[in-house]
PDB file of C-alpha atoms in Angstrom:
ATOM      1  CA  ASP A   1      20.630 -58.816   3.253  1.00 54.00           C
ATOM      2  CA  GLY A   2      17.336 -60.049   4.972  1.00 65.00           C
ATOM      3  CA  GLY A   3      14.307 -60.286   2.887  1.00 93.00           C
ATOM      4  CA  ILE A   4      11.938 -62.551   1.018  1.00 96.00           C
ATOM      5  CA  THR A   5      12.766 -64.266  -1.806  1.00 97.00           C
ATOM      6  CA  GLN A   6      10.240 -65.708  -4.242  1.00 98.00           C
ATOM      7  CA  SER A   7      10.960 -67.993  -7.261  1.00 96.00           C
ATOM      8  CA  PRO A   8      10.467 -68.223 -10.072  1.00 96.00           C
ATOM      9  CA  LYS A   9       9.364 -64.887 -10.998  1.00 96.00           C
ATOM     10  CA  TYR A  10       7.602 -65.800 -14.074  1.00 96.00           C
ATOM     11  CA  LEU A  11       5.975 -69.427 -14.489  1.00 94.00           C
ATOM     12  CA  PHE A  12       4.069 -71.189 -16.943  1.00 92.00           C
ATOM     13  CA  ARG A  13       1.739 -74.177 -16.190  1.00 88.00           C
ATOM     14  CA  LYS A  14       0.217 -76.836 -18.833  1.00 89.00           C
ATOM     15  CA  GLU A  15      -3.518 -77.903 -18.417  1.00 84.00           C
ATOM     16  CA  GLY A  16      -3.746 -80.657 -15.259  1.00 86.00           C
ATOM     17  CA  GLN A  17      -0.292 -79.852 -14.085  1.00 91.00           C
ATOM     18  CA  ASN A  18       0.690 -78.967 -10.536  1.00 94.00           C
ATOM     19  CA  VAL A  19       3.195 -76.360  -9.902  1.00 95.00           C
ATOM     20  CA  THR A  20       4.805 -75.013  -6.790  1.00 97.00           C
ATOM     21  CA  LEU A  21       5.972 -71.674  -5.935  1.00 97.00           C
ATOM     22  CA  SER A  22       8.783 -71.339  -3.634  1.00 98.00           C
ATOM     23  CA  CYS A  23       9.120 -68.634  -1.013  1.00 98.00           C
ATOM     24  CA  GLU A  24      11.747 -68.291   1.242  1.00 98.00           C
ATOM     25  CA  GLN A  25      12.621 -65.802   4.176  1.00 97.00           C
ATOM     26  CA  ASN A  26      15.634 -65.430   6.409  1.00 96.00           C
ATOM     27  CA  LEU A  27      13.979 -62.735   8.478  1.00 94.00           C
ATOM     28  CA  ASN A  28      13.226 -65.035  11.444  1.00 94.00           C
ATOM     29  CA  HIS A  29       9.539 -64.405  11.143  1.00 94.00           C
ATOM     30  CA  ASP A  30       6.793 -66.556  12.646  1.00 92.00           C
ATOM     31  CA  ALA A  31       4.016 -66.020  10.365  1.00 93.00           C
ATOM     32  CA  MET A  32       3.921 -66.352   6.682  1.00 95.00           C
ATOM     33  CA  TYR A  33       1.069 -65.493   3.633  1.00 95.00           C
ATOM     34  CA  TRP A  34       0.129 -66.285   0.407  1.00 96.00           C
ATOM     35  CA  TYR A  35      -1.723 -63.917  -1.523  1.00 95.00           C
ATOM     36  CA  ARG A  36      -3.383 -63.750  -4.590  1.00 96.00           C
ATOM     37  CA  GLN A  37      -3.730 -60.719  -7.044  1.00 95.00           C
ATOM     38  CA  ASP A  38      -5.990 -60.396 -10.210  1.00 93.00           C
ATOM     39  CA  PRO A  39      -5.182 -57.480 -12.779  1.00 83.00           C
ATOM     40  CA  GLY A  40      -6.468 -54.521 -11.138  1.00 75.00           C
ATOM     41  CA  GLN A  41      -7.395 -55.958  -7.941  1.00 80.00           C
ATOM     42  CA  GLY A  42      -6.544 -56.089  -4.184  1.00 87.00           C
ATOM     43  CA  LEU A  43      -5.017 -59.050  -2.429  1.00 92.00           C
ATOM     44  CA  ARG A  44      -6.805 -62.265  -1.720  1.00 91.00           C
ATOM     45  CA  LEU A  45      -5.486 -64.379   1.235  1.00 91.00           C
ATOM     46  CA  ILE A  46      -5.068 -67.965  -0.246  1.00 95.00           C
ATOM     47  CA  TYR A  47      -3.570 -69.622   3.088  1.00 95.00           C
ATOM     48  CA  TYR A  48      -1.304 -68.498   6.149  1.00 93.00           C
ATOM     49  CA  SER A  49       1.301 -70.290   8.804  1.00 94.00           C
ATOM     50  CA  GLN A  50       1.606 -68.976  11.845  1.00 91.00           C
ATOM     51  CA  ILE A  51       4.055 -71.671  13.330  1.00 92.00           C
ATOM     52  CA  VAL A  52       6.130 -74.370  11.839  1.00 95.00           C
ATOM     53  CA  ASN A  53       4.068 -77.692  10.934  1.00 96.00           C
ATOM     54  CA  ASP A  54       0.521 -75.409  10.939  1.00 95.00           C
ATOM     55  CA  PHE A  55      -1.315 -73.528   8.521  1.00 95.00           C
ATOM     56  CA  GLN A  56      -4.876 -72.166   7.895  1.00 93.00           C
ATOM     57  CA  LYS A  57      -6.979 -71.566   5.106  1.00 93.00           C
ATOM     58  CA  GLY A  58      -7.499 -68.448   3.954  1.00 91.00           C
ATOM     59  CA  ASP A  59     -10.205 -66.680   1.623  1.00 88.00           C
ATOM     60  CA  ILE A  60      -9.535 -68.783  -1.351  1.00 93.00           C
ATOM     61  CA  ALA A  61      -7.973 -71.786  -0.371  1.00 96.00           C
ATOM     62  CA  GLU A  62      -9.684 -74.126  -3.046  1.00 96.00           C
ATOM     63  CA  GLY A  63      -7.190 -75.429  -5.496  1.00 96.00           C
ATOM     64  CA  TYR A  64      -3.964 -74.665  -3.523  1.00 97.00           C
ATOM     65  CA  SER A  65      -2.110 -76.833  -1.010  1.00 98.00           C
ATOM     66  CA  VAL A  66       1.058 -75.454   1.272  1.00 98.00           C
ATOM     67  CA  SER A  67       3.526 -76.815   3.784  1.00 98.00           C
ATOM     68  CA  ARG A  68       5.228 -75.465   6.279  1.00 98.00           C
ATOM     69  CA  GLU A  69       8.127 -77.758   7.429  1.00 98.00           C
ATOM     70  CA  LYS A  70      10.579 -75.027   8.161  1.00 97.00           C
ATOM     71  CA  LYS A  71      10.475 -71.623   9.555  1.00 97.00           C
ATOM     72  CA  GLU A  72      12.305 -70.026   6.456  1.00 97.00           C
ATOM     73  CA  SER A  73      10.019 -71.599   3.790  1.00 98.00           C
ATOM     74  CA  PHE A  74       6.475 -71.629   3.088  1.00 98.00           C
ATOM     75  CA  PRO A  75       5.788 -73.315  -0.550  1.00 98.00           C
ATOM     76  CA  LEU A  76       2.730 -72.756  -2.699  1.00 98.00           C
ATOM     77  CA  THR A  77       1.342 -75.781  -4.587  1.00 97.00           C
ATOM     78  CA  VAL A  78      -1.414 -74.819  -7.472  1.00 96.00           C
ATOM     79  CA  THR A  79      -3.222 -77.746  -8.309  1.00 94.00           C
ATOM     80  CA  SER A  80      -4.857 -78.803 -11.495  1.00 90.00           C
ATOM     81  CA  ALA A  81      -8.056 -78.348  -9.528  1.00 89.00           C
ATOM     82  CA  GLN A  82      -7.368 -74.612  -9.361  1.00 90.00           C
ATOM     83  CA  LYS A  83      -9.411 -73.777 -12.941  1.00 87.00           C
ATOM     84  CA  ASN A  84      -8.170 -70.180 -13.258  1.00 91.00           C
ATOM     85  CA  PRO A  85      -4.745 -69.870 -11.886  1.00 93.00           C
ATOM     86  CA  THR A  86      -3.408 -67.139 -14.011  1.00 94.00           C
ATOM     87  CA  ALA A  87      -2.723 -64.643 -11.369  1.00 96.00           C
ATOM     88  CA  PHE A  88       0.274 -62.542  -9.751  1.00 97.00           C
ATOM     89  CA  TYR A  89       1.080 -64.591  -6.285  1.00 98.00           C
ATOM     90  CA  LEU A  90       2.572 -63.004  -3.263  1.00 97.00           C
ATOM     91  CA  CYS A  91       4.387 -64.141  -0.342  1.00 97.00           C
ATOM     92  CA  ALA A  92       4.566 -62.180   2.545  1.00 95.00           C
ATOM     93  CA  SER A  93       5.905 -62.695   6.378  1.00 95.00           C
ATOM     94  CA  ARG A  94       5.908 -60.820   9.356  1.00 92.00           C
ATOM     95  CA  THR A  95       7.024 -60.973  13.170  1.00 88.00           C
ATOM     96  CA  TYR A  96       3.847 -61.022  15.409  1.00 75.00           C
ATOM     97  CA  SER A  97       0.314 -60.286  14.933  1.00 70.00           C
ATOM     98  CA  ASN A  98       0.209 -56.027  14.923  1.00 76.00           C
ATOM     99  CA  GLN A  99       3.170 -55.898  12.676  1.00 85.00           C
ATOM    100  CA  PRO A 100       3.651 -55.085   9.091  1.00 90.00           C
ATOM    101  CA  GLN A 101       4.173 -57.438   6.435  1.00 91.00           C
ATOM    102  CA  HIS A 102       6.947 -57.788   4.244  1.00 94.00           C
ATOM    103  CA  PHE A 103       6.392 -58.818   0.637  1.00 96.00           C
ATOM    104  CA  GLY A 104       8.290 -60.838  -1.649  1.00 97.00           C
ATOM    105  CA  ASP A 105       8.579 -59.618  -5.442  1.00 96.00           C
ATOM    106  CA  GLY A 106       5.948 -62.009  -6.422  1.00 97.00           C
ATOM    107  CA  THR A 107       5.526 -64.819  -8.966  1.00 97.00           C
ATOM    108  CA  ARG A 108       3.314 -64.579 -12.344  1.00 96.00           C
ATOM    109  CA  LEU A 109       1.756 -67.502 -13.329  1.00 95.00           C
ATOM    110  CA  SER A 110       0.056 -67.891 -16.763  1.00 93.00           C
ATOM    111  CA  ILE A 111      -1.460 -71.115 -18.363  1.00 87.00           C
ATOM    112  CA  LEU A 112      -0.164 -72.523 -21.635  1.00 82.00           C
TER     113      LEU A 112
ATOM    114  CA  GLY B   1     -16.537 -62.122   7.493  1.00 64.00           C
ATOM    115  CA  GLN B   2     -14.791 -58.794   7.625  1.00 68.00           C
ATOM    116  CA  GLN B   3     -14.898 -56.548   4.736  1.00 84.00           C
ATOM    117  CA  VAL B   4     -12.770 -53.774   4.180  1.00 91.00           C
ATOM    118  CA  MET B   5     -14.072 -51.204   1.403  1.00 94.00           C
ATOM    119  CA  GLN B   6     -11.728 -48.712  -0.510  1.00 96.00           C
ATOM    120  CA  ILE B   7     -12.907 -45.649  -2.480  1.00 97.00           C
ATOM    121  CA  PRO B   8     -12.133 -44.400  -5.076  1.00 97.00           C
ATOM    122  CA  GLN B   9     -11.040 -47.847  -7.294  1.00 95.00           C
ATOM    123  CA  TYR B  10      -9.090 -45.377  -9.798  1.00 96.00           C
ATOM    124  CA  GLN B  11      -8.303 -41.547  -9.270  1.00 97.00           C
ATOM    125  CA  HIS B  12      -6.596 -39.478 -12.040  1.00 97.00           C
ATOM    126  CA  VAL B  13      -5.075 -36.184 -10.978  1.00 97.00           C
ATOM    127  CA  GLN B  14      -2.759 -33.434 -12.536  1.00 97.00           C
ATOM    128  CA  GLU B  15       0.523 -33.535 -11.052  1.00 97.00           C
ATOM    129  CA  GLY B  16       0.768 -31.003  -8.221  1.00 97.00           C
ATOM    130  CA  GLU B  17      -3.157 -31.519  -7.346  1.00 98.00           C
ATOM    131  CA  ASP B  18      -3.837 -33.283  -4.117  1.00 98.00           C
ATOM    132  CA  PHE B  19      -5.163 -36.704  -3.811  1.00 98.00           C
ATOM    133  CA  THR B  20      -7.312 -38.950  -0.964  1.00 98.00           C
ATOM    134  CA  THR B  21      -8.604 -42.494  -0.601  1.00 98.00           C
ATOM    135  CA  TYR B  22     -10.927 -43.748   1.990  1.00 98.00           C
ATOM    136  CA  CYS B  23     -11.127 -47.223   3.729  1.00 97.00           C
ATOM    137  CA  ASN B  24     -14.294 -48.339   5.531  1.00 97.00           C
ATOM    138  CA  SER B  25     -14.375 -51.585   7.720  1.00 94.00           C
ATOM    139  CA  SER B  26     -17.663 -53.690   8.617  1.00 89.00           C
ATOM    140  CA  THR B  27     -16.325 -54.362  12.036  1.00 91.00           C
ATOM    141  CA  THR B  28     -14.272 -52.054  14.489  1.00 92.00           C
ATOM    142  CA  LEU B  29     -10.163 -52.547  13.777  1.00 93.00           C
ATOM    143  CA  SER B  30      -7.583 -53.137  16.286  1.00 91.00           C
ATOM    144  CA  ASN B  31      -5.261 -51.321  13.764  1.00 92.00           C
ATOM    145  CA  ILE B  32      -4.931 -50.618  10.173  1.00 95.00           C
ATOM    146  CA  GLN B  33      -1.781 -50.807   7.870  1.00 95.00           C
ATOM    147  CA  TRP B  34      -1.447 -48.664   4.587  1.00 97.00           C
ATOM    148  CA  TYR B  35       0.556 -50.147   1.782  1.00 97.00           C
ATOM    149  CA  LYS B  36       1.890 -48.774  -1.679  1.00 98.00           C
ATOM    150  CA  GLN B  37       2.156 -50.844  -4.508  1.00 97.00           C
ATOM    151  CA  ARG B  38       4.197 -49.475  -7.525  1.00 96.00           C
ATOM    152  CA  PRO B  39       3.317 -50.631 -11.031  1.00 92.00           C
ATOM    153  CA  GLY B  40       5.044 -54.214 -11.799  1.00 90.00           C
ATOM    154  CA  GLY B  41       6.209 -54.215  -7.866  1.00 94.00           C
ATOM    155  CA  HIS B  42       5.062 -55.661  -4.567  1.00 95.00           C
ATOM    156  CA  PRO B  43       3.003 -53.863  -1.815  1.00 96.00           C
ATOM    157  CA  VAL B  44       5.551 -51.742   0.604  1.00 97.00           C
ATOM    158  CA  PHE B  45       4.501 -51.214   3.689  1.00 96.00           C
ATOM    159  CA  LEU B  46       3.852 -47.410   4.563  1.00 98.00           C
ATOM    160  CA  ILE B  47       2.122 -46.920   8.011  1.00 97.00           C
ATOM    161  CA  GLN B  48       0.331 -48.401  10.884  1.00 95.00           C
ATOM    162  CA  LEU B  49      -2.487 -46.653  12.800  1.00 96.00           C
ATOM    163  CA  VAL B  50      -3.539 -47.978  16.282  1.00 94.00           C
ATOM    164  CA  LYS B  51      -5.516 -45.251  18.164  1.00 96.00           C
ATOM    165  CA  SER B  52      -8.777 -43.920  17.713  1.00 97.00           C
ATOM    166  CA  GLY B  53      -8.571 -40.683  16.075  1.00 97.00           C
ATOM    167  CA  GLU B  54      -4.989 -40.953  15.521  1.00 97.00           C
ATOM    168  CA  VAL B  55      -3.391 -38.674  12.647  1.00 98.00           C
ATOM    169  CA  LYS B  56      -0.008 -39.384  11.169  1.00 98.00           C
ATOM    170  CA  LYS B  57       2.486 -37.887   8.735  1.00 98.00           C
ATOM    171  CA  GLN B  58       5.001 -38.824   6.490  1.00 97.00           C
ATOM    172  CA  LYS B  59       6.074 -35.668   4.455  1.00 97.00           C
ATOM    173  CA  ARG B  60       3.451 -35.078   1.840  1.00 98.00           C
ATOM    174  CA  LEU B  61       0.907 -37.981   3.187  1.00 98.00           C
ATOM    175  CA  THR B  62      -1.460 -37.581   6.053  1.00 98.00           C
ATOM    176  CA  PHE B  63      -2.987 -40.837   7.434  1.00 98.00           C
ATOM    177  CA  GLN B  64      -6.027 -40.677   9.677  1.00 98.00           C
ATOM    178  CA  PHE B  65      -7.745 -43.180  12.102  1.00 98.00           C
ATOM    179  CA  GLY B  66     -11.227 -42.473  12.670  1.00 97.00           C
ATOM    180  CA  GLU B  67     -12.723 -42.260  15.999  1.00 96.00           C
ATOM    181  CA  ALA B  68     -14.740 -45.492  15.955  1.00 96.00           C
ATOM    182  CA  LYS B  69     -12.036 -47.158  14.401  1.00 96.00           C
ATOM    183  CA  LYS B  70     -13.786 -48.296  11.790  1.00 96.00           C
ATOM    184  CA  ASN B  71     -12.453 -46.077   9.110  1.00 97.00           C
ATOM    185  CA  SER B  72      -9.592 -44.311   7.519  1.00 98.00           C
ATOM    186  CA  SER B  73      -7.943 -41.857   5.016  1.00 98.00           C
ATOM    187  CA  LEU B  74      -4.795 -41.485   3.398  1.00 98.00           C
ATOM    188  CA  HIS B  75      -4.199 -37.697   2.022  1.00 98.00           C
ATOM    189  CA  ILE B  76      -1.394 -36.831  -0.283  1.00 98.00           C
ATOM    190  CA  THR B  77      -0.586 -33.174  -0.894  1.00 98.00           C
ATOM    191  CA  ALA B  78       0.810 -31.637  -4.279  1.00 98.00           C
ATOM    192  CA  THR B  79       1.140 -35.037  -5.925  1.00 97.00           C
ATOM    193  CA  GLN B  80       4.395 -35.790  -7.656  1.00 97.00           C
ATOM    194  CA  THR B  81       4.740 -38.535 -10.491  1.00 95.00           C
ATOM    195  CA  THR B  82       6.575 -40.591  -7.708  1.00 96.00           C
ATOM    196  CA  ASP B  83       3.446 -41.207  -6.102  1.00 97.00           C
ATOM    197  CA  VAL B  84       2.075 -43.235  -8.742  1.00 97.00           C
ATOM    198  CA  GLY B  85       0.753 -46.583  -7.744  1.00 97.00           C
ATOM    199  CA  THR B  86      -1.808 -48.255  -5.914  1.00 96.00           C
ATOM    200  CA  TYR B  87      -2.882 -47.646  -2.233  1.00 98.00           C
ATOM    201  CA  PHE B  88      -4.043 -50.502  -0.231  1.00 97.00           C
ATOM    202  CA  CYS B  89      -5.708 -50.308   3.478  1.00 96.00           C
ATOM    203  CA  ALA B  90      -5.308 -53.431   5.343  1.00 94.00           C
ATOM    204  CA  GLY B  91      -7.249 -53.921   8.595  1.00 91.00           C
ATOM    205  CA  LEU B  92      -6.771 -56.193  11.558  1.00 86.00           C
ATOM    206  CA  THR B  93      -9.578 -57.210  13.679  1.00 75.00           C
ATOM    207  CA  GLY B  94      -7.426 -58.423  16.502  1.00 63.00           C
ATOM    208  CA  GLY B  95      -9.846 -61.380  16.800  1.00 57.00           C
ATOM    209  CA  GLY B  96      -9.154 -65.157  16.407  1.00 50.00           C
ATOM    210  CA  ALA B  97      -8.199 -65.154  12.632  1.00 53.00           C
ATOM    211  CA  ASP B  98      -4.934 -63.893  11.710  1.00 66.00           C
ATOM    212  CA  GLY B  99      -3.737 -61.866   8.439  1.00 66.00           C
ATOM    213  CA  LEU B 100      -4.781 -58.917   7.204  1.00 81.00           C
ATOM    214  CA  THR B 101      -7.854 -58.060   5.436  1.00 88.00           C
ATOM    215  CA  PHE B 102      -6.788 -55.954   2.155  1.00 90.00           C
ATOM    216  CA  GLY B 103      -9.144 -53.140   0.578  1.00 92.00           C
ATOM    217  CA  LYS B 104      -9.082 -53.337  -3.026  1.00 92.00           C
ATOM    218  CA  GLY B 105      -6.945 -50.212  -3.347  1.00 95.00           C
ATOM    219  CA  THR B 106      -6.923 -47.262  -5.174  1.00 97.00           C
ATOM    220  CA  HIS B 107      -5.034 -46.384  -8.074  1.00 96.00           C
ATOM    221  CA  LEU B 108      -3.500 -43.122  -8.512  1.00 97.00           C
ATOM    222  CA  ILE B 109      -2.585 -42.104 -12.124  1.00 97.00           C
ATOM    223  CA  ILE B 110      -0.941 -38.788 -12.298  1.00 96.00           C
ATOM    224  CA  GLN B 111      -1.129 -36.693 -15.601  1.00 89.00           C
ATOM    225  CA  PRO B 112       2.130 -34.514 -15.864  1.00 82.00           C
TER     226      PRO B 112
END
């Protein structure tokens, strides 16, 4: 089955800790995205990557970092600099720019 | 930057009533996409509109793209409990920046 896999489904972060959210896709899509969704709110773009070894900041990149070493993988690190990390994080991918995005099931991050 | 406004934020309807959500962009869009997110789920692509004045139908759902390509609407006829969720529009400018700009979504609540 082709799709996007996000893990873990739930994640808890301690104060001052960095955590990494995994996103893997086997759709052979070129572009991948990370969004943050707060309760009852829309999606805000954190980072995106159109090709391997290249990525751009979205609207709310501060406190986050990414890497794109492989086409299939686009992990997101929530650093200790992100003071309000509690949210639902969604990873998405697409083939080329005017095509729809396919989303993973998301990771819910909370602070301990 | 580009902004996509979506109204209403919440809509309560009785089952069987119609529902409409509206989307307006501050800039001209190359296309607009609509997604549905069920409670606790991830956004799922519904449809894409590309042409000025375009109208597309999916069973009880009717999607329109304005003549100026700056606004769009989704209309559901005779809502059913399975229609519950949040409906997002997402606009693509077609310029140098990648990624879609999502509206904040309309939460559809259906009372049986």
